[in-house]
Tab-separated table of N, CA and C in Angstrom:
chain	number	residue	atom	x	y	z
V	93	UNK	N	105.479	76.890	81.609
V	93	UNK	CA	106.545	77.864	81.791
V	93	UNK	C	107.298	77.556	83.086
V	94	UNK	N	108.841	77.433	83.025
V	94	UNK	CA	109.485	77.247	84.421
V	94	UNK	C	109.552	78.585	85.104
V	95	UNK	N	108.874	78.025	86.617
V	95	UNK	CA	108.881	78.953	87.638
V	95	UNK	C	110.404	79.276	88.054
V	96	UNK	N	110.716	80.446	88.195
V	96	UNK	CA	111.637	80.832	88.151
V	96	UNK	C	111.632	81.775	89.374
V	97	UNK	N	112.448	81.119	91.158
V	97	UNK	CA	112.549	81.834	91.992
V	97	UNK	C	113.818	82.640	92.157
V	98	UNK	N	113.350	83.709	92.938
V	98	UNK	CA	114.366	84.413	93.439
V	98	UNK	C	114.016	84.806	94.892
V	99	UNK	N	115.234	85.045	96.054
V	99	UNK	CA	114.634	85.063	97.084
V	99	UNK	C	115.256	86.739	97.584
V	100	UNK	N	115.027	87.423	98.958
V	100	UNK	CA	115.240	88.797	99.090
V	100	UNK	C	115.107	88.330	100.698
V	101	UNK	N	116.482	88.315	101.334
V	101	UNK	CA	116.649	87.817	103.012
V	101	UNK	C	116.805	89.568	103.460
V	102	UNK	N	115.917	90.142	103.625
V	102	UNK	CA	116.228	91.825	104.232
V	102	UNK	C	116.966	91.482	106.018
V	103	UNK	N	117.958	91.563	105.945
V	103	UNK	CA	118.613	91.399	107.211
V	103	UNK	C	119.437	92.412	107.913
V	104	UNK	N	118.425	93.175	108.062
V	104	UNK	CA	118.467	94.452	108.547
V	104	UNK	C	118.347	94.725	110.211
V	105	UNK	N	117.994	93.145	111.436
V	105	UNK	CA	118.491	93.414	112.566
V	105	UNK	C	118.631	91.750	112.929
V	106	UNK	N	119.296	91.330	113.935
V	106	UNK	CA	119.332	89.947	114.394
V	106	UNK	C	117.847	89.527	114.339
V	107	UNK	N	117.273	88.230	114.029
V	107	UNK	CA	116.513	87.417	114.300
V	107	UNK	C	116.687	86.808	115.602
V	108	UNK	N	115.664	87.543	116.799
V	108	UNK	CA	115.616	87.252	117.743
V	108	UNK	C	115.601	85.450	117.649
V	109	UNK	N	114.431	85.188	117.302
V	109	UNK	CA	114.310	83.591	117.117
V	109	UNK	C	115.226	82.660	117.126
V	110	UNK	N	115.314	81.729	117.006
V	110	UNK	CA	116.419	80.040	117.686
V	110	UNK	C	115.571	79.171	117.026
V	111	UNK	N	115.252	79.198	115.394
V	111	UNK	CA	114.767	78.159	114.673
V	111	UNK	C	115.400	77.053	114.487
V	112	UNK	N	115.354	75.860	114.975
V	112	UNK	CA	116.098	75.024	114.484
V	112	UNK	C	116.248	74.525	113.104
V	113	UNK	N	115.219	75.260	112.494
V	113	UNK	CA	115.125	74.294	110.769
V	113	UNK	C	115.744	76.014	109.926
V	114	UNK	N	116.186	77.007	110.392
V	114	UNK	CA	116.522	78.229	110.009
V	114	UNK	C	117.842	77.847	109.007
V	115	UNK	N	117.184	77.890	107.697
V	115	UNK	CA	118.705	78.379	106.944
V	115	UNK	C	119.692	79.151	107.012
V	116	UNK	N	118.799	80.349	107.314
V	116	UNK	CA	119.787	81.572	107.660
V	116	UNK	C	121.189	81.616	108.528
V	117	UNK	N	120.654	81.154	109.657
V	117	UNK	CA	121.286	81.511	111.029
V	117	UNK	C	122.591	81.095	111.125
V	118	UNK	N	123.263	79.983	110.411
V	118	UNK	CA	124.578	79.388	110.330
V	118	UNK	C	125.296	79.917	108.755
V	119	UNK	N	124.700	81.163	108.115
V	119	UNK	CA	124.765	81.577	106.443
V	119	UNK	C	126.043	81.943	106.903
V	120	UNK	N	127.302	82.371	105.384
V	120	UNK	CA	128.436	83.232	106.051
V	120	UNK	C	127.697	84.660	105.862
V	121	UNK	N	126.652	85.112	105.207
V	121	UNK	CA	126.200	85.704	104.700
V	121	UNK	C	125.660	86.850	106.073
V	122	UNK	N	124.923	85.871	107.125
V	122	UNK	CA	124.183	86.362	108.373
V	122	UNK	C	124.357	87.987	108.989
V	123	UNK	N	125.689	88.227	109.258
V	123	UNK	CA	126.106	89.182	110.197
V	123	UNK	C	125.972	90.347	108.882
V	124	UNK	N	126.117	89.858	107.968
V	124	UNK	CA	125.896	91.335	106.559
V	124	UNK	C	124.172	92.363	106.479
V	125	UNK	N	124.720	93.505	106.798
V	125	UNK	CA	123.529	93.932	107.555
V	125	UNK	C	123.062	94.281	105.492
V	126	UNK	N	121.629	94.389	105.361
V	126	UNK	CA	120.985	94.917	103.909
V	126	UNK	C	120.503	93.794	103.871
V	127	UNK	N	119.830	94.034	102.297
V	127	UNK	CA	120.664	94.816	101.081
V	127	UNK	C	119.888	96.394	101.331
V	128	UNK	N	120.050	97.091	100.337
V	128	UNK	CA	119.734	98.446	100.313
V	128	UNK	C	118.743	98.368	99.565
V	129	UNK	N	117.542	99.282	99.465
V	129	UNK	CA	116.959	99.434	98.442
V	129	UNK	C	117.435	99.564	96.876
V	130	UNK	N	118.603	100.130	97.029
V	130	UNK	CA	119.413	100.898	95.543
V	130	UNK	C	119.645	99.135	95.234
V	131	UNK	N	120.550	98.380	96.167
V	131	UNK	CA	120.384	97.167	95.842
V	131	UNK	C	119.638	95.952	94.899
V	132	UNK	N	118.209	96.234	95.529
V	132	UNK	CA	117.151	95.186	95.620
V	132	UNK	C	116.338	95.550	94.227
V	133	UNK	N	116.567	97.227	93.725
V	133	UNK	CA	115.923	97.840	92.631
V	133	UNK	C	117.008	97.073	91.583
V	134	UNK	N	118.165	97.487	91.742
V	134	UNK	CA	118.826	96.786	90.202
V	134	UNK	C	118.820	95.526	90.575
V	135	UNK	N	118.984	94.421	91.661
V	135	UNK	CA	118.680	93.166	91.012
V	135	UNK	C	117.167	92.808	90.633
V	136	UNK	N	116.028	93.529	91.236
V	136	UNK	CA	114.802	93.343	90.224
V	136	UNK	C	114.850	94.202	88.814
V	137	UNK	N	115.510	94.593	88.678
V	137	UNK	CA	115.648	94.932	87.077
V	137	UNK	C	116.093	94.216	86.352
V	138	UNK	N	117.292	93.849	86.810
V	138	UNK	CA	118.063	92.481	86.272
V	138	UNK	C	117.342	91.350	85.672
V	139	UNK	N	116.768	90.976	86.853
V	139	UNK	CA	116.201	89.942	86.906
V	139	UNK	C	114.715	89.968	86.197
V	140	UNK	N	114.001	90.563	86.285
V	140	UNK	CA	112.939	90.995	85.596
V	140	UNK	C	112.703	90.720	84.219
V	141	UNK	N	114.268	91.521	83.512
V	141	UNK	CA	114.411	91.706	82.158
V	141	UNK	C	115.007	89.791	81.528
V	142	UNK	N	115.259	88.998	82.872
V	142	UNK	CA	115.508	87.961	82.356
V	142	UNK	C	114.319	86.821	82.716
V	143	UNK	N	113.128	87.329	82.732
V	143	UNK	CA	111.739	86.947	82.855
V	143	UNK	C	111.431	86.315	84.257
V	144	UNK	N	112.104	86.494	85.282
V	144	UNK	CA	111.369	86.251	86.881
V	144	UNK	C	110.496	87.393	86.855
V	145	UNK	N	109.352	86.893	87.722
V	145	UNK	CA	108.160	87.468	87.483
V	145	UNK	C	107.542	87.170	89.388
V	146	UNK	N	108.515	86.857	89.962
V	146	UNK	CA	108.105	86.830	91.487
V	146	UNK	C	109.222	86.922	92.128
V	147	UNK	N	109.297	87.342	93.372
V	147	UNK	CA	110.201	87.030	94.310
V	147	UNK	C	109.880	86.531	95.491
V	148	UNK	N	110.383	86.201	96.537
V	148	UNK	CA	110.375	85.920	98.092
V	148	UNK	C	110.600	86.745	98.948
V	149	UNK	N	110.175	87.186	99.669
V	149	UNK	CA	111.081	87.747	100.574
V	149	UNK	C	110.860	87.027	102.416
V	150	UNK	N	112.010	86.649	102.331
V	150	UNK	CA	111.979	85.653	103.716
V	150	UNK	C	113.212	86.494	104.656
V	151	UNK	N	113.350	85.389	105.393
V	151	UNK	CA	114.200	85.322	106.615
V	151	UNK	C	113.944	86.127	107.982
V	152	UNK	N	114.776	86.930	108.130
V	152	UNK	CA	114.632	87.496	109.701
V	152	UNK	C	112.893	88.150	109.573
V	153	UNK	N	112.642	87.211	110.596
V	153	UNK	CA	110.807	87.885	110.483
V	153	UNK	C	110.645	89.628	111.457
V	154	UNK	N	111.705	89.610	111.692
V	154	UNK	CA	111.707	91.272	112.200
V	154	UNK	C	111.311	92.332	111.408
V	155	UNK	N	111.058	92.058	109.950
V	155	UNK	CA	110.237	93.099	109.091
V	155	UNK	C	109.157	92.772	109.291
V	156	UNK	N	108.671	91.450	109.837
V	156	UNK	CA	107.084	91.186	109.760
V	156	UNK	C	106.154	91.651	110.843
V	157	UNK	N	107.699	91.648	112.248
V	157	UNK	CA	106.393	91.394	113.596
V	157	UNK	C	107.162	93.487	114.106
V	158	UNK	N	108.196	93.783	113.217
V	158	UNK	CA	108.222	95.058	113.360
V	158	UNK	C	107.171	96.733	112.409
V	159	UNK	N	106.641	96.019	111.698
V	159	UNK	CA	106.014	96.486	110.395
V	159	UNK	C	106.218	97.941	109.977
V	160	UNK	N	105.806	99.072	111.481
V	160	UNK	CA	105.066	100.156	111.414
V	160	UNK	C	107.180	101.016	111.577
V	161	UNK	N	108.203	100.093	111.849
V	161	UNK	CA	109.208	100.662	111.804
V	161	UNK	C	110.232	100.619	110.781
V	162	UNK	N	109.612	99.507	109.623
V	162	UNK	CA	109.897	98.912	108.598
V	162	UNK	C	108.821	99.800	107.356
V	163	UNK	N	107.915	100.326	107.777
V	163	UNK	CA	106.726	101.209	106.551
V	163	UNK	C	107.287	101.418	105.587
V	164	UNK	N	108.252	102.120	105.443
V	164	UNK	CA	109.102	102.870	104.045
V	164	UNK	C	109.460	101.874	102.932
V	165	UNK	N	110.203	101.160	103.861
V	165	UNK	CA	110.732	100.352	103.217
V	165	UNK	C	109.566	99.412	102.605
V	166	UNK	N	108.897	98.935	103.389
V	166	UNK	CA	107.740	98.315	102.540
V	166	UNK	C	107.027	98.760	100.728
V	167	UNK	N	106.838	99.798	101.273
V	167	UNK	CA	106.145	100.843	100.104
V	167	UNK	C	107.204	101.052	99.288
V	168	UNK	N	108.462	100.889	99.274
V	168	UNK	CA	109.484	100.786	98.250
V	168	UNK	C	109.424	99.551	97.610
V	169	UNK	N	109.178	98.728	98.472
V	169	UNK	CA	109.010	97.387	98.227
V	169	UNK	C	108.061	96.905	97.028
V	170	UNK	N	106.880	97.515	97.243
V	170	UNK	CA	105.607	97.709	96.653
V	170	UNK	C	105.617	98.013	95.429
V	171	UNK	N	106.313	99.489	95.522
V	171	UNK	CA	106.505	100.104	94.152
V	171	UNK	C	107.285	99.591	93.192
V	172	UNK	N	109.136	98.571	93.809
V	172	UNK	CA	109.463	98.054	92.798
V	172	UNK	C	109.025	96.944	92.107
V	173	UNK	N	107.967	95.653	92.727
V	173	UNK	CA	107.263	95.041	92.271
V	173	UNK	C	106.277	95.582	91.119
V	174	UNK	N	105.324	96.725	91.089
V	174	UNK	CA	104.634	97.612	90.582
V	174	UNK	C	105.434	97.692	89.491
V	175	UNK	N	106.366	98.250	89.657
V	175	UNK	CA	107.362	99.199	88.269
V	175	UNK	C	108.379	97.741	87.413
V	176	UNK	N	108.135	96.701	88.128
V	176	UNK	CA	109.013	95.647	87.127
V	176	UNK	C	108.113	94.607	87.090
V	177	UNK	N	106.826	95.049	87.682
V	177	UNK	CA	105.457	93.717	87.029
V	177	UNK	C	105.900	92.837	87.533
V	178	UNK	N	106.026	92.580	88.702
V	178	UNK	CA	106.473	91.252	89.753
V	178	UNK	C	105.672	90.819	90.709
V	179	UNK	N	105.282	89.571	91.271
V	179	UNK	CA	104.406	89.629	92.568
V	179	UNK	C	105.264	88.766	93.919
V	180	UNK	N	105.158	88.992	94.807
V	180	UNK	CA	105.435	88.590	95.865
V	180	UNK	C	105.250	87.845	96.971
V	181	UNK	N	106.112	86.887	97.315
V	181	UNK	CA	105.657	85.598	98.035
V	181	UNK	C	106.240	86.259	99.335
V	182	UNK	N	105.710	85.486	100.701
V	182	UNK	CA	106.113	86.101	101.596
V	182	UNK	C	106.594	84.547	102.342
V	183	UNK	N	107.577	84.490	102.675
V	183	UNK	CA	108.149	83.154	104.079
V	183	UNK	C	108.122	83.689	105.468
V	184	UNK	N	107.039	83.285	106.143
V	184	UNK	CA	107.629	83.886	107.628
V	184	UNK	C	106.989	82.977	108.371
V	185	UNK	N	107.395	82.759	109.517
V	185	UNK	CA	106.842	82.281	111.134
V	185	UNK	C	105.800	83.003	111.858
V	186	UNK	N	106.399	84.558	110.962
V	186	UNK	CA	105.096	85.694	112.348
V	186	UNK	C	103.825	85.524	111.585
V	187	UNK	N	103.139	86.089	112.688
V	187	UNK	CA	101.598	85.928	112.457
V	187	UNK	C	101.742	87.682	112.146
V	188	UNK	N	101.038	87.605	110.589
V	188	UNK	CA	100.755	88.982	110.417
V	188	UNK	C	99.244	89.487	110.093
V	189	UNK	N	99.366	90.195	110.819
V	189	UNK	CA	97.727	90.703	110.774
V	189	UNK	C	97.001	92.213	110.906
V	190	UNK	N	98.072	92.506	110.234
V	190	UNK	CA	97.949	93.996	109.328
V	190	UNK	C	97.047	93.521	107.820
V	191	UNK	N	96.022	94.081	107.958
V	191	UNK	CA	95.268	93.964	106.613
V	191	UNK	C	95.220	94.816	105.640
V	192	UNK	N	96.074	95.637	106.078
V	192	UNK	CA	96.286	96.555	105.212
V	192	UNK	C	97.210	96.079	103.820
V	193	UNK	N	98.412	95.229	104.618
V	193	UNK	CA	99.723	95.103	104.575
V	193	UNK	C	99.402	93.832	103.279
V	194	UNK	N	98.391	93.093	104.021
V	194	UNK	CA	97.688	91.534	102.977
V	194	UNK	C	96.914	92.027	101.667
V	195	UNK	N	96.148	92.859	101.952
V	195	UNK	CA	95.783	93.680	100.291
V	195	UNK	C	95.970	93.803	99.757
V	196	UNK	N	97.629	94.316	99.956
V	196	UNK	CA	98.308	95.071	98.541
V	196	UNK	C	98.288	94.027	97.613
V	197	UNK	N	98.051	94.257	96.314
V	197	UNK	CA	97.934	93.585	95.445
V	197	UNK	C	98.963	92.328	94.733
V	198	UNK	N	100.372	92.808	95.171
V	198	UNK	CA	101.138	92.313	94.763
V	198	UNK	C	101.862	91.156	95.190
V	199	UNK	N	101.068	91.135	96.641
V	199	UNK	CA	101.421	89.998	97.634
V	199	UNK	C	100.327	88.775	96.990
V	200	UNK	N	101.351	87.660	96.276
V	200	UNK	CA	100.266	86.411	95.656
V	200	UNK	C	100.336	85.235	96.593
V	201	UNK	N	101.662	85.263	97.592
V	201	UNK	CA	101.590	84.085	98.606
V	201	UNK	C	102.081	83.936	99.707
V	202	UNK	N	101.496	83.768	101.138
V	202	UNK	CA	101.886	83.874	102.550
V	202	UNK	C	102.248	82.889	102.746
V	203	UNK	N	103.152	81.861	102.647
V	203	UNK	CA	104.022	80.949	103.214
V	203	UNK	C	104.251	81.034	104.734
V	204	UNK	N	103.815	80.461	105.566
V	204	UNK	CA	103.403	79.667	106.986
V	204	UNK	C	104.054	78.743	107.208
V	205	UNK	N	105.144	78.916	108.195
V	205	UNK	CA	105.762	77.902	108.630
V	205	UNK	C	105.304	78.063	110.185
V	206	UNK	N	105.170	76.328	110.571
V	206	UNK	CA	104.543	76.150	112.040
V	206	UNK	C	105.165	74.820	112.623
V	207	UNK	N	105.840	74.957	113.974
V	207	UNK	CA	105.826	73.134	114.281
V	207	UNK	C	104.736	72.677	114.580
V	208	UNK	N	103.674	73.972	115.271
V	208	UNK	CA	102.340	73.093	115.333
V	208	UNK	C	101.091	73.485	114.891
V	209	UNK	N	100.687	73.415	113.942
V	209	UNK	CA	99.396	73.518	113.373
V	209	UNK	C	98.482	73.917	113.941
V	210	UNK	N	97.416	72.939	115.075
V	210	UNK	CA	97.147	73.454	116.157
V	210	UNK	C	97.104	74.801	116.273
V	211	UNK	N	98.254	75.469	116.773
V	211	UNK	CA	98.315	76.723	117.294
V	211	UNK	C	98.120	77.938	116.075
V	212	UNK	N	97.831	77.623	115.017
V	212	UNK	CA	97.618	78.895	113.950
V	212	UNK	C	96.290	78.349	113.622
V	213	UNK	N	95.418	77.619	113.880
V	213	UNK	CA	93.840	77.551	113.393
V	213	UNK	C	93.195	78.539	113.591
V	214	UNK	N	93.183	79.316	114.216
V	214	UNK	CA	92.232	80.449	114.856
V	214	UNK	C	92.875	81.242	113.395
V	215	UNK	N	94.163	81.663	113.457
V	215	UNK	CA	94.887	82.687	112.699
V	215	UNK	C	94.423	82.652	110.937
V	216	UNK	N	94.805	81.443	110.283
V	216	UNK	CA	94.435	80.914	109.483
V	216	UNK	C	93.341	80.985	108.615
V	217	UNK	N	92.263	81.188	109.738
V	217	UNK	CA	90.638	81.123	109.660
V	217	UNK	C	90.781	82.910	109.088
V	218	UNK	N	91.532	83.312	110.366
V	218	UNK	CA	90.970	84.784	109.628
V	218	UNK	C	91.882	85.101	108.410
V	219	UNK	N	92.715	84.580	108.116
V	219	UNK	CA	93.532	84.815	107.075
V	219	UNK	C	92.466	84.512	105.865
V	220	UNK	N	92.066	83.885	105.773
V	220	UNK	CA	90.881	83.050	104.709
V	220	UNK	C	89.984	84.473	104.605
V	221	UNK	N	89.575	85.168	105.800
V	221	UNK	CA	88.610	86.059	105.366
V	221	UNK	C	89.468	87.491	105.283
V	222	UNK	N	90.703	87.481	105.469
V	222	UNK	CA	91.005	89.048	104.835
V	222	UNK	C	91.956	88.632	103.437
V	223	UNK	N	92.716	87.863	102.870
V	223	UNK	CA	93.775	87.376	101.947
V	223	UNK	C	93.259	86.968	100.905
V	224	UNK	N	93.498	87.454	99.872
V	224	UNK	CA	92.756	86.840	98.806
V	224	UNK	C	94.302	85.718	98.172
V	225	UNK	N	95.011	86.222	98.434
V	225	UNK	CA	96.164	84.828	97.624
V	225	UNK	C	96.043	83.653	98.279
V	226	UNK	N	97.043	83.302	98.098
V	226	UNK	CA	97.638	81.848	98.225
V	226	UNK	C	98.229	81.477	99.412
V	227	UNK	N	97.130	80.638	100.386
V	227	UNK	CA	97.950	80.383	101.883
V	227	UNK	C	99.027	79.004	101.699
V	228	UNK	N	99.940	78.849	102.323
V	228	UNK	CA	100.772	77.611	102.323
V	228	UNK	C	101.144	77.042	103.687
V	229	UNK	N	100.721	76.491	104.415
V	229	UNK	CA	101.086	76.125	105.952
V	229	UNK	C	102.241	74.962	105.591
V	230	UNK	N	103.415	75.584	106.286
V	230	UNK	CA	104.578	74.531	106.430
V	230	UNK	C	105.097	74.031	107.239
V	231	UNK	N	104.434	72.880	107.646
V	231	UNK	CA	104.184	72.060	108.906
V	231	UNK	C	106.435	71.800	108.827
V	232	UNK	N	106.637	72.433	110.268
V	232	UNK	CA	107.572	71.691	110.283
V	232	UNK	C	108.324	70.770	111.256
V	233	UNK	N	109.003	69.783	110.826
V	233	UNK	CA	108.807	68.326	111.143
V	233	UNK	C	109.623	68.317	112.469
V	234	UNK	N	109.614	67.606	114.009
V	234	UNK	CA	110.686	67.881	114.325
V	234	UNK	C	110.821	66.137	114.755
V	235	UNK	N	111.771	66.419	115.704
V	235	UNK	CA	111.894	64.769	116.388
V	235	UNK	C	110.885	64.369	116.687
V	236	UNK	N	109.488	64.874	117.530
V	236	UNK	CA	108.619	64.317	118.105
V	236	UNK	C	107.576	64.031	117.359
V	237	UNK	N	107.850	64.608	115.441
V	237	UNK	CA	106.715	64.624	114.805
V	237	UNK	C	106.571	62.831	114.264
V	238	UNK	N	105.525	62.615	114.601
V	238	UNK	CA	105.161	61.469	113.968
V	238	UNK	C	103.791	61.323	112.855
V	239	UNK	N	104.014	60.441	111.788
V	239	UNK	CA	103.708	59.984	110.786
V	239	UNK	C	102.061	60.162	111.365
V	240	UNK	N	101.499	59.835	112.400
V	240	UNK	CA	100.052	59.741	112.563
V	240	UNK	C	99.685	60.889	112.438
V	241	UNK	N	100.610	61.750	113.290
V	241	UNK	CA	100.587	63.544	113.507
V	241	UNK	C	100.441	64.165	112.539
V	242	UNK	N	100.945	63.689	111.216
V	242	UNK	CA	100.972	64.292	109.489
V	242	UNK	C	99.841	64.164	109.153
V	243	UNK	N	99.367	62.620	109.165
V	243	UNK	CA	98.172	62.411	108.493
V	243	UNK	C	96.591	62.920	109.452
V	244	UNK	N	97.090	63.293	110.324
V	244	UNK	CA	95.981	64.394	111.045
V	244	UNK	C	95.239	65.589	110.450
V	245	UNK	N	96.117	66.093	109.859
V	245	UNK	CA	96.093	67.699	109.488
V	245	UNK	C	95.020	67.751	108.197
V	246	UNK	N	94.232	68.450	108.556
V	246	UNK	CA	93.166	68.560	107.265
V	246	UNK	C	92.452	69.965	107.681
V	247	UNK	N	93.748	70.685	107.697
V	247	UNK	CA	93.439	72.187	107.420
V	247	UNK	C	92.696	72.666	105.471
């Protein structure tokens, strides 16, 4: 069956961050504050009824490392996955470690982006013992990364 993505950029305050590998940040899209919930419900309906069965939700990691000011919205979040039988991938940089937040059922994959590996081993480890989905570490590459540096990694 073709996997069939869809992605959900909630850009709801500046991304403090200065990623250099950031899609976002140069979008014409960027400065457009949302979407709305009323939004995000009819395009998962939409979309749903035309058999996507996951979404993403990436970009500004300010829903991730803000959580407890973002709550509502989460649990809306939750419920429309719930109510259109969808599960949810997550893209972020922050280290999240709300276990509450990793439970919910509907979350199937934490996508990890890192320039250095190294520095999320500790994190990682405990991710293994609270996450039951799907970890993805996304080593990313910069000028200084070299080919020996790749074949290092045996996370």
């Amino acid at each position: 069956m073709l996997t069939k993505n869809i992605s959900i950029i909630p850009n709801y305050e500046p991304c403090p961050h200065k990623c250099w590998f950031c899609v976002w940040k140069n979008h014409s899209l960027k400065n457009v504050k949302g979407p709305s919930l009323q939004a995000i419900q009819q395009f998962l309906k939409k979309y749903s009824k035309l058999g996507y069965w996951k979404f993403s939700i990436s970009g500004s990691d300010i829903i991730f490392e803000k959580m407890d000011k973002y709550d509502e919205w989460w649990d809306e979040i939750f419920k429309l996955a719930n109510k259109y039988n969808m599960v949810i991938d997550i893209h972020t940089r922050s280290r999240i470690f709300n276990k509450d937040f990793l439970e919910v059922e509907h979350i199937r994959k934490l996508v990890l982006s890192t320039v250095n590996i190294d520095d999320c081993e500790s994190y990682i480890d405990w991710l293994r013992n609270v996450f039951d989905g799907f970890i993805r570490i996304v080593k990313v590459v910069t000028k200084d990364t070299t080919i020996n540096m790749l074949s290092l990694i045996h996370i």
